[in-house]
Amino acid sequence: MAEHFHLNTPLLESVSMSRQTGTAVYLKMENSQPSGSFKIRGIGHMCRQLATQSKGVVCSSGGNAGMAAAYVARKMGVPATIVVPSSSPQMVIQKLREQGAAVQIVGKVWDDANAEALRLAETEGLTYVPPFDHPLLWQGHASVISEVAASLGTSVKPGAVVVSVGGGGLLCGVVQGLKDAGWADVPIVAMETVGADCFNAAVKAGRRVTLDDITSEAKCLGAKTVCQRAFEYSQCSELTIISELVTDQQALRAVETFLDEERVLVEMACGAALAAVYSGVICRLQDEGRLPSPLGPLLMIVCGGSSVNMEQLTYLRNKLRT
């Protein structure tokens, strides 16, 4: 078996984003992972630890975690059952089946699908692979930062890291990776869309809160409660984590601009992070004194996404522009 299921993804400098922010912007292209997103890092790591002798894996996911679990299971030769909510795009369900996974559609949101996945793990004796809330996942995701550190070398330290937050798994991995690299003082800008903002709601309330519903079109950011570890990090005085929101329209505009400028199509959940540059969030944070001016190189985690194609993009344009 290969040492990893994930690739060491390209780290590219964006000339247009650098011009817009007045600092070098580096893109960590997680969209080029075999499963389409960063999720394969953590899920691959977890399955390698837990699922080698497994009867099969079960994962609850409206998209990227399911794709990663299905891909890894196929490579390991174990069966995969992916439980998705009814809000998942048809193209994702089709892609999961192409990877050889059995797909079950349960409930309206991820939380419903997750309850069924836990039940299947219990009754069928399957290995449960959570999409974001597990230390092995965070350990795997931390590799995204160790690769960046190896690429940039010890003399170059990011001025800030920009990530999208759904359930908080990538955020936890990035924090761990920054600590491992000796970069724990690097600020993190945590981006969400309005209507899928469980992390921002927790930061504002000073405690974890559960959203009533996911109303954003960035369905892959759609966890109603952020994981405990991500919330704890937000309260930690040694870390600087800045929680920011953009609208669905701003996230969509970021997706379109990124497609035009970098020739890469990513999903809305990833657009939330890109909007930190395209909607001027980074410059505003500098004006407010919450990020330094001048700023060292900005690291954007382009988390990717398997639930977007031209048809989906057209649908989102029509829905969000009316």
PDB file of N, CA and C in Angstrom, residues 135-181:
ATOM      1  N   PRO A 135      -9.310  13.370  16.247  1.00  0.00           N
ATOM      2  CA  PRO A 135      -7.888  13.739  16.271  1.00  0.00           C
ATOM      3  C   PRO A 135      -7.070  13.145  15.121  1.00  0.00           C
ATOM      4  N   LEU A 136      -7.411  11.944  14.667  1.00  0.00           N
ATOM      5  CA  LEU A 136      -6.656  11.352  13.554  1.00  0.00           C
ATOM      6  C   LEU A 136      -6.874  12.141  12.261  1.00  0.00           C
ATOM      7  N   LEU A 137      -8.081  12.674  12.095  1.00  0.00           N
ATOM      8  CA  LEU A 137      -8.338  13.516  10.921  1.00  0.00           C
ATOM      9  C   LEU A 137      -7.476  14.771  10.973  1.00  0.00           C
ATOM     10  N   TRP A 138      -7.451  15.413  12.126  1.00  0.00           N
ATOM     11  CA  TRP A 138      -6.687  16.669  12.266  1.00  0.00           C
ATOM     12  C   TRP A 138      -5.198  16.419  12.037  1.00  0.00           C
ATOM     13  N   GLN A 139      -4.733  15.282  12.548  1.00  0.00           N
ATOM     14  CA  GLN A 139      -3.320  14.895  12.357  1.00  0.00           C
ATOM     15  C   GLN A 139      -3.015  14.775  10.868  1.00  0.00           C
ATOM     16  N   GLY A 140      -3.931  14.139  10.132  1.00  0.00           N
ATOM     17  CA  GLY A 140      -3.754  13.995   8.683  1.00  0.00           C
ATOM     18  C   GLY A 140      -3.801  15.337   7.971  1.00  0.00           C
ATOM     19  N   HIS A 141      -4.773  16.176   8.358  1.00  0.00           N
ATOM     20  CA  HIS A 141      -4.903  17.493   7.715  1.00  0.00           C
ATOM     21  C   HIS A 141      -3.701  18.392   8.003  1.00  0.00           C
ATOM     22  N   ALA A 142      -3.037  18.173   9.130  1.00  0.00           N
ATOM     23  CA  ALA A 142      -1.869  19.002   9.492  1.00  0.00           C
ATOM     24  C   ALA A 142      -0.773  18.917   8.423  1.00  0.00           C
ATOM     25  N   SER A 143      -0.778  17.830   7.646  1.00  0.00           N
ATOM     26  CA  SER A 143       0.254  17.656   6.620  1.00  0.00           C
ATOM     27  C   SER A 143       0.195  18.760   5.557  1.00  0.00           C
ATOM     28  N   VAL A 144      -0.954  19.412   5.422  1.00  0.00           N
ATOM     29  CA  VAL A 144      -1.055  20.500   4.442  1.00  0.00           C
ATOM     30  C   VAL A 144      -0.076  21.626   4.801  1.00  0.00           C
ATOM     31  N   ILE A 145       0.086  21.877   6.110  1.00  0.00           N
ATOM     32  CA  ILE A 145       0.992  22.949   6.548  1.00  0.00           C
ATOM     33  C   ILE A 145       2.451  22.481   6.489  1.00  0.00           C
ATOM     34  N   SER A 146       2.708  21.227   6.845  1.00  0.00           N
ATOM     35  CA  SER A 146       4.104  20.758   6.792  1.00  0.00           C
ATOM     36  C   SER A 146       4.632  20.793   5.354  1.00  0.00           C
ATOM     37  N   GLU A 147       3.751  20.529   4.367  1.00  0.00           N
ATOM     38  CA  GLU A 147       4.162  20.647   2.963  1.00  0.00           C
ATOM     39  C   GLU A 147       4.482  22.096   2.594  1.00  0.00           C
ATOM     40  N   VAL A 148       3.648  23.016   3.069  1.00  0.00           N
ATOM     41  CA  VAL A 148       3.879  24.443   2.801  1.00  0.00           C
ATOM     42  C   VAL A 148       5.215  24.873   3.409  1.00  0.00           C
ATOM     43  N   ALA A 149       5.457  24.445   4.653  1.00  0.00           N
ATOM     44  CA  ALA A 149       6.711  24.796   5.333  1.00  0.00           C
ATOM     45  C   ALA A 149       7.917  24.273   4.546  1.00  0.00           C
ATOM     46  N   ALA A 150       7.777  23.041   4.035  1.00  0.00           N
ATOM     47  CA  ALA A 150       8.876  22.455   3.242  1.00  0.00           C
ATOM     48  C   ALA A 150       9.077  23.229   1.936  1.00  0.00           C
ATOM     49  N   SER A 151       7.977  23.692   1.332  1.00  0.00           N
ATOM     50  CA  SER A 151       8.073  24.444   0.064  1.00  0.00           C
ATOM     51  C   SER A 151       8.658  25.832   0.264  1.00  0.00           C
ATOM     52  N   LEU A 152       8.178  26.529   1.295  1.00  0.00           N
ATOM     53  CA  LEU A 152       8.610  27.918   1.508  1.00  0.00           C
ATOM     54  C   LEU A 152       9.999  27.996   2.119  1.00  0.00           C
ATOM     55  N   GLY A 153      10.378  26.946   2.858  1.00  0.00           N
ATOM     56  CA  GLY A 153      11.666  26.975   3.552  1.00  0.00           C
ATOM     57  C   GLY A 153      11.545  27.746   4.866  1.00  0.00           C
ATOM     58  N   THR A 154      12.526  27.599   5.712  1.00  0.00           N
ATOM     59  CA  THR A 154      12.432  28.152   7.060  1.00  0.00           C
ATOM     60  C   THR A 154      12.503  29.676   7.081  1.00  0.00           C
ATOM     61  N   SER A 155      13.041  30.276   6.036  1.00  0.00           N
ATOM     62  CA  SER A 155      13.215  31.734   6.064  1.00  0.00           C
ATOM     63  C   SER A 155      11.912  32.489   5.783  1.00  0.00           C
ATOM     64  N   VAL A 156      10.932  31.815   5.161  1.00  0.00           N
ATOM     65  CA  VAL A 156       9.668  32.484   4.811  1.00  0.00           C
ATOM     66  C   VAL A 156       8.550  31.949   5.693  1.00  0.00           C
ATOM     67  N   LYS A 157       7.900  32.868   6.401  1.00  0.00           N
ATOM     68  CA  LYS A 157       6.803  32.486   7.292  1.00  0.00           C
ATOM     69  C   LYS A 157       5.541  33.193   6.813  1.00  0.00           C
ATOM     70  N   PRO A 158       4.406  32.486   6.755  1.00  0.00           N
ATOM     71  CA  PRO A 158       3.187  33.155   6.303  1.00  0.00           C
ATOM     72  C   PRO A 158       2.806  34.312   7.224  1.00  0.00           C
ATOM     73  N   GLY A 159       2.234  35.365   6.606  1.00  0.00           N
ATOM     74  CA  GLY A 159       1.703  36.464   7.397  1.00  0.00           C
ATOM     75  C   GLY A 159       0.370  36.090   8.013  1.00  0.00           C
ATOM     76  N   ALA A 160      -0.380  35.257   7.293  1.00  0.00           N
ATOM     77  CA  ALA A 160      -1.668  34.747   7.787  1.00  0.00           C
ATOM     78  C   ALA A 160      -2.056  33.558   6.913  1.00  0.00           C
ATOM     79  N   VAL A 161      -2.945  32.725   7.454  1.00  0.00           N
ATOM     80  CA  VAL A 161      -3.492  31.583   6.709  1.00  0.00           C
ATOM     81  C   VAL A 161      -4.997  31.771   6.608  1.00  0.00           C
ATOM     82  N   VAL A 162      -5.549  31.550   5.425  1.00  0.00           N
ATOM     83  CA  VAL A 162      -6.996  31.672   5.230  1.00  0.00           C
ATOM     84  C   VAL A 162      -7.587  30.292   4.986  1.00  0.00           C
ATOM     85  N   VAL A 163      -8.607  29.944   5.760  1.00  0.00           N
ATOM     86  CA  VAL A 163      -9.278  28.646   5.597  1.00  0.00           C
ATOM     87  C   VAL A 163     -10.794  28.835   5.612  1.00  0.00           C
ATOM     88  N   SER A 164     -11.487  27.937   4.934  1.00  0.00           N
ATOM     89  CA  SER A 164     -12.937  27.834   5.088  1.00  0.00           C
ATOM     90  C   SER A 164     -13.220  26.932   6.277  1.00  0.00           C
ATOM     91  N   VAL A 165     -14.293  27.233   7.001  1.00  0.00           N
ATOM     92  CA  VAL A 165     -14.693  26.397   8.134  1.00  0.00           C
ATOM     93  C   VAL A 165     -16.098  25.842   7.889  1.00  0.00           C
ATOM     94  N   GLY A 166     -16.218  24.513   8.006  1.00  0.00           N
ATOM     95  CA  GLY A 166     -17.520  23.860   7.994  1.00  0.00           C
ATOM     96  C   GLY A 166     -17.756  23.341   9.398  1.00  0.00           C
ATOM     97  N   GLY A 167     -17.317  22.094   9.616  1.00  0.00           N
ATOM     98  CA  GLY A 167     -17.387  21.536  10.967  1.00  0.00           C
ATOM     99  C   GLY A 167     -16.154  21.851  11.804  1.00  0.00           C
ATOM    100  N   GLY A 168     -15.076  22.289  11.137  1.00  0.00           N
ATOM    101  CA  GLY A 168     -13.875  22.692  11.863  1.00  0.00           C
ATOM    102  C   GLY A 168     -12.694  21.748  11.740  1.00  0.00           C
ATOM    103  N   GLY A 169     -12.829  20.689  10.950  1.00  0.00           N
ATOM    104  CA  GLY A 169     -11.740  19.714  10.830  1.00  0.00           C
ATOM    105  C   GLY A 169     -10.481  20.289  10.198  1.00  0.00           C
ATOM    106  N   LEU A 170     -10.652  21.051   9.116  1.00  0.00           N
ATOM    107  CA  LEU A 170      -9.486  21.652   8.457  1.00  0.00           C
ATOM    108  C   LEU A 170      -8.844  22.686   9.375  1.00  0.00           C
ATOM    109  N   LEU A 171      -9.670  23.486  10.043  1.00  0.00           N
ATOM    110  CA  LEU A 171      -9.146  24.485  10.979  1.00  0.00           C
ATOM    111  C   LEU A 171      -8.285  23.823  12.054  1.00  0.00           C
ATOM    112  N   CYS A 172      -8.775  22.724  12.616  1.00  0.00           N
ATOM    113  CA  CYS A 172      -8.011  22.008  13.655  1.00  0.00           C
ATOM    114  C   CYS A 172      -6.696  21.472  13.096  1.00  0.00           C
ATOM    115  N   GLY A 173      -6.741  20.957  11.870  1.00  0.00           N
ATOM    116  CA  GLY A 173      -5.516  20.456  11.239  1.00  0.00           C
ATOM    117  C   GLY A 173      -4.519  21.561  10.969  1.00  0.00           C
ATOM    118  N   VAL A 174      -5.020  22.711  10.526  1.00  0.00           N
ATOM    119  CA  VAL A 174      -4.144  23.847  10.245  1.00  0.00           C
ATOM    120  C   VAL A 174      -3.481  24.345  11.530  1.00  0.00           C
ATOM    121  N   VAL A 175      -4.258  24.439  12.615  1.00  0.00           N
ATOM    122  CA  VAL A 175      -3.674  24.858  13.905  1.00  0.00           C
ATOM    123  C   VAL A 175      -2.569  23.895  14.312  1.00  0.00           C
ATOM    124  N   GLN A 176      -2.851  22.600  14.209  1.00  0.00           N
ATOM    125  CA  GLN A 176      -1.852  21.591  14.578  1.00  0.00           C
ATOM    126  C   GLN A 176      -0.615  21.696  13.686  1.00  0.00           C
ATOM    127  N   GLY A 177      -0.837  21.884  12.392  1.00  0.00           N
ATOM    128  CA  GLY A 177       0.273  22.015  11.449  1.00  0.00           C
ATOM    129  C   GLY A 177       1.126  23.246  11.732  1.00  0.00           C
ATOM    130  N   LEU A 178       0.473  24.357  12.059  1.00  0.00           N
ATOM    131  CA  LEU A 178       1.208  25.586  12.387  1.00  0.00           C
ATOM    132  C   LEU A 178       2.040  25.394  13.648  1.00  0.00           C
ATOM    133  N   LYS A 179       1.462  24.731  14.642  1.00  0.00           N
ATOM    134  CA  LYS A 179       2.221  24.452  15.881  1.00  0.00           C
ATOM    135  C   LYS A 179       3.439  23.580  15.571  1.00  0.00           C
ATOM    136  N   ASP A 180       3.218  22.539  14.775  1.00  0.00           N
ATOM    137  CA  ASP A 180       4.318  21.620  14.426  1.00  0.00           C
ATOM    138  C   ASP A 180       5.444  22.352  13.689  1.00  0.00           C
ATOM    139  N   ALA A 181       5.064  23.362  12.872  1.00  0.00           N
ATOM    140  CA  ALA A 181       6.055  24.088  12.071  1.00  0.00           C
ATOM    141  C   ALA A 181       6.727  25.214  12.868  1.00  0.00           C
TER     142      ALA A 181
END
